Tab-separated table of C-alpha atoms in Angstrom:
chain	number	residue	atom	x	y	z
A	1	MET	CA	14.515	-9.258	26.581
A	2	THR	CA	11.347	-10.314	24.746
A	3	PRO	CA	11.407	-9.081	21.112
A	4	SER	CA	8.841	-6.452	20.142
A	5	PRO	CA	5.774	-7.881	18.441
A	6	PRO	CA	6.296	-7.626	14.688
A	7	VAL	CA	4.535	-5.572	12.112
A	8	VAL	CA	2.739	-7.845	9.668
A	9	CYS	CA	2.148	-6.543	6.132
A	10	VAL	CA	-0.431	-8.448	4.089
A	11	GLY	CA	-0.902	-8.095	0.342
A	12	GLY	CA	0.983	-7.184	-2.787
A	13	ALA	CA	4.514	-8.276	-3.639
A	14	THR	CA	5.370	-7.825	-7.300
A	15	VAL	CA	7.977	-7.732	-9.995
A	16	ASP	CA	8.073	-4.091	-11.115
A	17	ARG	CA	8.990	-2.795	-14.532
A	18	THR	CA	9.313	0.968	-14.827
A	19	TYR	CA	9.656	2.854	-18.089
A	20	ARG	CA	10.333	6.591	-18.357
A	21	LEU	CA	9.138	8.068	-21.627
A	22	ALA	CA	11.536	10.139	-23.708
A	23	GLY	CA	8.640	12.383	-24.777
A	24	PRO	CA	4.866	12.707	-24.453
A	25	LEU	CA	2.953	9.425	-24.528
A	26	VAL	CA	1.537	8.757	-27.993
A	27	ALA	CA	-1.253	6.177	-28.127
A	28	GLU	CA	-1.320	3.257	-30.576
A	29	THR	CA	2.381	3.415	-31.461
A	30	SER	CA	5.818	2.599	-30.064
A	31	ASN	CA	7.187	5.135	-27.563
A	32	PRO	CA	10.936	5.487	-26.861
A	33	ALA	CA	11.657	4.940	-23.159
A	34	ALA	CA	14.332	3.973	-20.638
A	35	GLY	CA	13.492	1.037	-18.376
A	36	ARG	CA	14.429	-0.691	-15.143
A	37	THR	CA	13.222	-3.769	-13.275
A	38	GLY	CA	12.895	-4.278	-9.545
A	39	PHE	CA	10.495	-5.470	-6.870
A	40	GLY	CA	7.471	-3.694	-5.426
A	41	GLY	CA	3.876	-4.142	-4.390
A	42	VAL	CA	2.175	-1.981	-1.775
A	43	ALA	CA	2.540	-4.387	1.163
A	44	ARG	CA	6.114	-5.285	0.194
A	45	ASN	CA	7.100	-1.634	-0.220
A	46	VAL	CA	5.589	-0.608	3.093
A	47	ALA	CA	7.332	-3.574	4.744
A	48	ALA	CA	10.664	-2.537	3.220
A	49	ASN	CA	10.307	1.032	4.473
A	50	LEU	CA	9.359	-0.133	7.966
A	51	ALA	CA	12.299	-2.542	8.019
A	52	ARG	CA	14.630	0.325	7.093
A	53	ALA	CA	13.180	2.205	10.066
A	54	GLY	CA	14.304	-0.664	12.308
A	55	LEU	CA	10.929	-2.318	12.904
A	56	PRO	CA	10.565	-6.108	12.787
A	57	VAL	CA	8.390	-6.900	9.767
A	58	GLU	CA	6.808	-10.049	8.366
A	59	LEU	CA	5.171	-10.216	4.940
A	60	VAL	CA	2.123	-12.328	4.094
A	61	SER	CA	1.793	-12.649	0.330
A	62	ARG	CA	1.591	-15.020	-2.610
A	63	ILE	CA	3.933	-15.600	-5.544
A	64	GLY	CA	3.825	-17.883	-8.555
A	65	GLU	CA	5.761	-21.104	-8.971
A	66	ASP	CA	8.220	-19.378	-11.291
A	67	ALA	CA	11.666	-17.782	-11.486
A	68	ALA	CA	10.249	-14.303	-10.852
A	69	GLY	CA	8.699	-15.469	-7.590
A	70	ARG	CA	11.896	-17.125	-6.431
A	71	ALA	CA	13.875	-13.960	-7.162
A	72	LEU	CA	11.318	-11.821	-5.339
A	73	VAL	CA	11.481	-14.014	-2.232
A	74	ALA	CA	15.282	-14.037	-2.250
A	75	ALA	CA	15.311	-10.234	-2.378
A	76	LEU	CA	13.186	-10.033	0.786
A	77	ASP	CA	16.149	-11.246	2.814
A	78	GLY	CA	18.252	-8.312	1.675
A	79	ALA	CA	15.435	-5.922	2.548
A	80	GLY	CA	15.158	-7.292	6.091
A	81	ILE	CA	11.612	-8.583	5.576
A	82	GLY	CA	10.467	-11.847	7.126
A	83	ARG	CA	9.204	-14.182	4.401
A	84	GLY	CA	7.917	-17.243	6.221
A	85	ALA	CA	4.340	-16.444	5.150
A	86	VAL	CA	5.174	-15.731	1.490
A	87	ARG	CA	3.955	-18.877	-0.244
A	88	ALA	CA	3.660	-20.093	-3.823
A	89	ALA	CA	0.164	-20.375	-5.311
A	90	ALA	CA	-0.135	-23.348	-7.640
A	91	GLY	CA	-0.992	-22.558	-11.233
A	92	ARG	CA	-0.536	-18.795	-10.920
A	93	ALA	CA	2.142	-16.374	-12.126
A	94	THR	CA	3.992	-13.965	-9.867
A	95	ALA	CA	2.340	-10.547	-9.890
A	96	GLU	CA	3.760	-7.890	-12.169
A	97	TYR	CA	3.319	-4.127	-12.177
A	98	VAL	CA	4.324	-1.930	-15.113
A	99	ALA	CA	4.638	1.824	-14.578
A	100	VAL	CA	5.017	4.167	-17.538
A	101	LEU	CA	6.300	7.553	-16.406
A	102	THR	CA	6.241	10.903	-18.153
A	103	PRO	CA	9.618	12.558	-18.852
A	104	GLY	CA	9.001	14.576	-15.673
A	105	GLY	CA	8.532	11.462	-13.526
A	106	ASP	CA	4.755	11.451	-13.081
A	107	LEU	CA	2.750	8.288	-13.681
A	108	ALA	CA	1.301	8.221	-17.204
A	109	LEU	CA	0.054	4.630	-17.173
A	110	GLY	CA	0.074	1.743	-14.722
A	111	LEU	CA	-0.621	-1.891	-15.567
A	112	ALA	CA	-1.226	-4.466	-12.815
A	113	ALA	CA	-1.340	-8.239	-13.404
A	114	MET	CA	-2.155	-9.419	-9.908
A	115	ASP	CA	-4.499	-12.386	-10.065
A	116	VAL	CA	-2.189	-14.331	-7.745
A	117	PHE	CA	-3.422	-12.324	-4.764
A	118	GLU	CA	-6.883	-13.816	-5.143
A	119	ALA	CA	-5.251	-16.789	-3.384
A	120	LEU	CA	-5.016	-14.685	-0.201
A	121	THR	CA	-8.451	-15.860	0.885
A	122	PRO	CA	-9.760	-15.725	4.464
A	123	GLU	CA	-8.854	-19.428	4.723
A	124	ALA	CA	-5.291	-18.691	3.584
A	125	LEU	CA	-5.002	-15.894	6.144
A	126	GLY	CA	-6.307	-18.278	8.759
A	127	VAL	CA	-3.151	-20.359	8.275
A	128	GLU	CA	-1.214	-17.276	9.432
A	129	ALA	CA	-3.572	-16.551	12.357
A	130	ALA	CA	-0.872	-16.870	15.019
A	131	LEU	CA	1.382	-14.442	13.154
A	132	ILE	CA	-1.436	-11.938	12.663
A	133	ALA	CA	-2.711	-12.235	16.232
A	134	GLY	CA	0.755	-11.655	17.666
A	135	ALA	CA	1.415	-8.452	15.746
A	136	ALA	CA	1.474	-4.953	17.176
A	137	LEU	CA	0.319	-3.631	13.800
A	138	VAL	CA	-1.227	-5.315	10.777
A	139	PHE	CA	-1.081	-3.406	7.511
A	140	ALA	CA	-3.034	-4.756	4.537
A	141	ASP	CA	-3.647	-3.472	1.032
A	142	CYS	CA	-6.700	-3.778	-1.173
A	143	ASN	CA	-4.964	-6.261	-3.449
A	144	LEU	CA	-6.635	-8.724	-1.056
A	145	PRO	CA	-10.067	-10.134	-1.915
A	146	ALA	CA	-12.981	-8.274	-0.332
A	147	GLY	CA	-13.732	-11.224	1.961
A	148	SER	CA	-10.207	-11.145	3.364
A	149	LEU	CA	-10.335	-7.412	4.048
A	150	ARG	CA	-13.633	-7.950	5.820
A	151	ALA	CA	-12.165	-10.809	7.860
A	152	LEU	CA	-9.265	-8.626	8.985
A	153	ALA	CA	-11.613	-5.795	9.942
A	154	GLU	CA	-13.793	-8.228	11.889
A	155	ARG	CA	-10.674	-9.519	13.702
A	156	ARG	CA	-11.439	-13.129	12.861
A	157	PHE	CA	-7.806	-14.099	13.455
A	158	GLY	CA	-7.575	-12.721	16.983
A	159	GLY	CA	-5.116	-10.282	18.478
A	160	SER	CA	-5.277	-6.713	19.778
A	161	HIS	CA	-3.193	-5.126	17.009
A	162	LEU	CA	-3.793	-1.883	15.190
A	163	LEU	CA	-5.182	-2.478	11.697
A	164	ALA	CA	-4.243	-0.169	8.827
A	165	LEU	CA	-5.522	-0.525	5.265
A	166	ASP	CA	-4.447	1.056	1.984
A	167	ALA	CA	-6.965	1.488	-0.855
A	168	VAL	CA	-4.302	0.876	-3.596
A	169	SER	CA	-6.412	2.106	-6.554
A	170	VAL	CA	-9.820	3.468	-7.446
A	171	ALA	CA	-10.955	0.034	-8.653
A	172	LYS	CA	-9.574	-1.907	-5.680
A	173	ALA	CA	-10.913	0.556	-3.119
A	174	ALA	CA	-14.350	-0.869	-3.942
A	175	ARG	CA	-13.278	-4.013	-2.050
A	176	LEU	CA	-13.406	-2.178	1.282
A	177	PRO	CA	-16.179	-3.329	3.632
A	178	GLY	CA	-19.401	-1.343	3.737
A	179	ARG	CA	-18.682	-0.616	7.400
A	180	LEU	CA	-15.148	0.193	8.478
A	181	ASP	CA	-15.450	-0.708	12.151
A	182	GLY	CA	-12.256	-2.474	13.138
A	183	VAL	CA	-10.100	-0.404	10.750
A	184	ASP	CA	-7.894	1.848	12.869
A	185	LEU	CA	-6.290	3.767	10.006
A	186	LEU	CA	-7.233	3.963	6.334
A	187	PHE	CA	-4.961	5.428	3.645
A	188	LEU	CA	-6.212	6.561	0.249
A	189	ASN	CA	-5.409	9.221	-2.312
A	190	ARG	CA	-7.569	11.986	-3.736
A	191	ASP	CA	-8.877	9.885	-6.644
A	192	GLU	CA	-9.700	6.924	-4.401
A	193	ALA	CA	-11.489	9.217	-1.963
A	194	ALA	CA	-13.518	10.690	-4.832
A	195	GLY	CA	-14.403	7.203	-6.031
A	196	LEU	CA	-15.588	6.171	-2.565
A	197	GLY	CA	-17.342	9.462	-1.867
A	198	PRO	CA	-20.771	8.547	-3.295
A	199	ARG	CA	-20.715	5.252	-1.403
A	200	PHE	CA	-19.931	6.790	2.003
A	201	GLY	CA	-21.437	10.240	1.566
A	202	GLY	CA	-18.571	12.634	0.869
A	203	SER	CA	-17.972	14.715	-2.265
A	204	ASP	CA	-14.605	16.466	-1.876
A	205	PRO	CA	-11.561	14.858	-0.176
A	206	ALA	CA	-12.222	16.435	3.228
A	207	GLU	CA	-15.873	15.400	3.214
A	208	ALA	CA	-14.940	11.910	2.037
A	209	ALA	CA	-12.399	11.569	4.851
A	210	ALA	CA	-14.962	12.630	7.438
A	211	ALA	CA	-17.550	10.265	5.925
A	212	LEU	CA	-15.124	7.343	6.142
A	213	VAL	CA	-14.593	8.081	9.835
A	214	ARG	CA	-18.357	8.168	10.319
A	215	ALA	CA	-18.478	4.767	8.575
A	216	GLY	CA	-16.356	3.306	11.369
A	217	ALA	CA	-12.705	3.986	10.494
A	218	GLY	CA	-10.739	5.144	13.517
A	219	SER	CA	-8.797	7.628	11.390
A	220	VAL	CA	-8.183	8.386	7.728
A	221	VAL	CA	-5.296	9.863	5.750
A	222	VAL	CA	-6.073	11.212	2.275
A	223	THR	CA	-2.967	12.042	0.251
A	224	LEU	CA	-3.161	15.047	-2.071
A	225	GLY	CA	0.167	14.940	-3.927
A	226	ALA	CA	1.821	18.357	-4.038
A	227	GLU	CA	-0.939	19.704	-1.758
A	228	GLY	CA	0.057	17.450	1.141
A	229	ALA	CA	-2.516	15.324	2.944
A	230	LEU	CA	-5.615	15.350	5.115
A	231	ALA	CA	-5.627	13.651	8.530
A	232	ALA	CA	-9.138	12.864	9.742
A	233	THR	CA	-10.252	11.586	13.126
A	234	ALA	CA	-13.627	11.750	14.867
A	235	GLY	CA	-14.768	15.362	14.699
A	236	SER	CA	-11.751	16.858	12.911
A	237	VAL	CA	-10.040	16.990	9.542
A	238	THR	CA	-6.552	18.529	9.591
A	239	ARG	CA	-4.714	19.673	6.472
A	240	VAL	CA	-1.065	18.593	6.506
A	241	PRO	CA	1.166	20.620	4.168
A	242	ALA	CA	3.428	18.963	1.641
A	243	VAL	CA	7.192	19.214	1.910
A	244	PRO	CA	8.467	20.974	-1.251
A	245	ALA	CA	10.532	18.758	-3.509
A	246	ARG	CA	11.743	18.700	-7.092
A	247	VAL	CA	9.916	15.768	-8.676
A	248	VAL	CA	12.233	13.238	-10.290
A	249	ASP	CA	10.171	10.053	-9.911
A	250	VAL	CA	6.855	9.754	-8.046
A	251	THR	CA	6.888	5.956	-7.803
A	252	GLY	CA	7.031	4.666	-4.254
A	253	ALA	CA	6.168	8.021	-2.659
A	254	GLY	CA	2.765	6.879	-1.418
A	255	ASP	CA	4.177	3.735	0.163
A	256	ALA	CA	6.921	5.747	1.879
A	257	LEU	CA	4.277	8.115	3.261
A	258	VAL	CA	2.248	5.194	4.601
A	259	ALA	CA	5.253	3.555	6.262
A	260	ALA	CA	6.543	6.739	7.880
A	261	THR	CA	3.072	7.601	9.151
A	262	LEU	CA	2.619	4.126	10.607
A	263	ALA	CA	6.024	4.162	12.283
A	264	ALA	CA	5.249	7.524	13.870
A	265	VAL	CA	1.792	6.418	15.050
A	266	MET	CA	3.353	3.334	16.621
A	267	GLY	CA	5.801	5.656	18.351
A	268	GLY	CA	2.938	7.614	19.921
A	269	ALA	CA	2.681	10.593	17.547
A	270	SER	CA	-0.652	12.250	16.840
A	271	LEU	CA	-2.120	11.523	13.418
A	272	PRO	CA	-1.408	15.009	11.980
A	273	ASP	CA	2.190	14.898	13.230
A	274	ALA	CA	2.608	11.356	11.889
A	275	ALA	CA	1.171	12.347	8.508
A	276	ALA	CA	3.586	15.310	8.396
A	277	LEU	CA	6.473	12.881	8.796
A	278	GLY	CA	4.867	10.791	6.059
A	279	CYS	CA	4.788	13.795	3.720
A	280	ALA	CA	8.474	14.419	4.434
A	281	ALA	CA	9.293	10.806	3.578
A	282	ALA	CA	7.312	11.074	0.345
A	283	ALA	CA	9.213	14.232	-0.600
A	284	GLU	CA	12.516	12.409	-0.181
A	285	VAL	CA	11.338	9.648	-2.515
A	286	VAL	CA	10.034	11.887	-5.310
A	287	ALA	CA	13.302	13.826	-5.328
A	288	ALA	CA	15.413	10.668	-5.644
A	289	PRO	CA	16.477	9.382	-9.078
A	290	ARG	CA	15.023	5.942	-8.382
A	291	GLY	CA	12.047	4.607	-6.412
A	292	SER	CA	10.050	1.437	-5.806
A	293	THR	CA	6.816	1.174	-7.725
A	294	THR	CA	3.521	0.456	-6.078
A	295	GLY	CA	1.008	-2.252	-6.776
């Protein structure tokens, strides 16, 4: 039997350091906290979740020529993620993400040192053209340079795959192309949607989602935290309710939602039904005592 075409995830793979505050964050002084270290990054986290769902996954990313990068790559094997396109970038450090959580598990502060991903240029992606072209689904995050996101949307590397993008953050969402033709599914949260709203013509999350579809995206999912999500396609915006959960740690919930939604879409589910499964996956993560941080 011919193996199924793989999912290819392109973008962030990081060393994650997570600190949970013992009390309210106090600026300009030392804050008692409990910490842990692991591996994350949006593309890596989505790849890990898809691999756990039984899908063949390859990761395209960059690490530094350092011990942290070697440890990150070694851990991909245990997560079931293909790493043939994870390459070292000369003169750069492996990306690091620091999450400072409130005592209740919400994100109080996130710090991202991710210059290494500037090496994921269109030329670098061109080296992986055969991998990208052979995929059933390509997922990329906005840790990539704007030119690389544009190249993926323009399908410069060939293939007939679905293309899904994640905005990552308010600042990095600005890297999205001015037209979203070629993007089959775009994920962003409420804050990212608000940040993009003036650019695409939407003020609240529902209007922003509809505006992004009018700008060329095939469909859009806007996550709303405890309020669930919005699933937008041409002519409709559907509210998807959240699954109630006791919040222990929010880190990794967004990436779990993305992965579960993508897996369901690949299985033939409608976007609202897929997003509902994504919300359920996110609820499982926030209720767990540990999670993977995002990039």
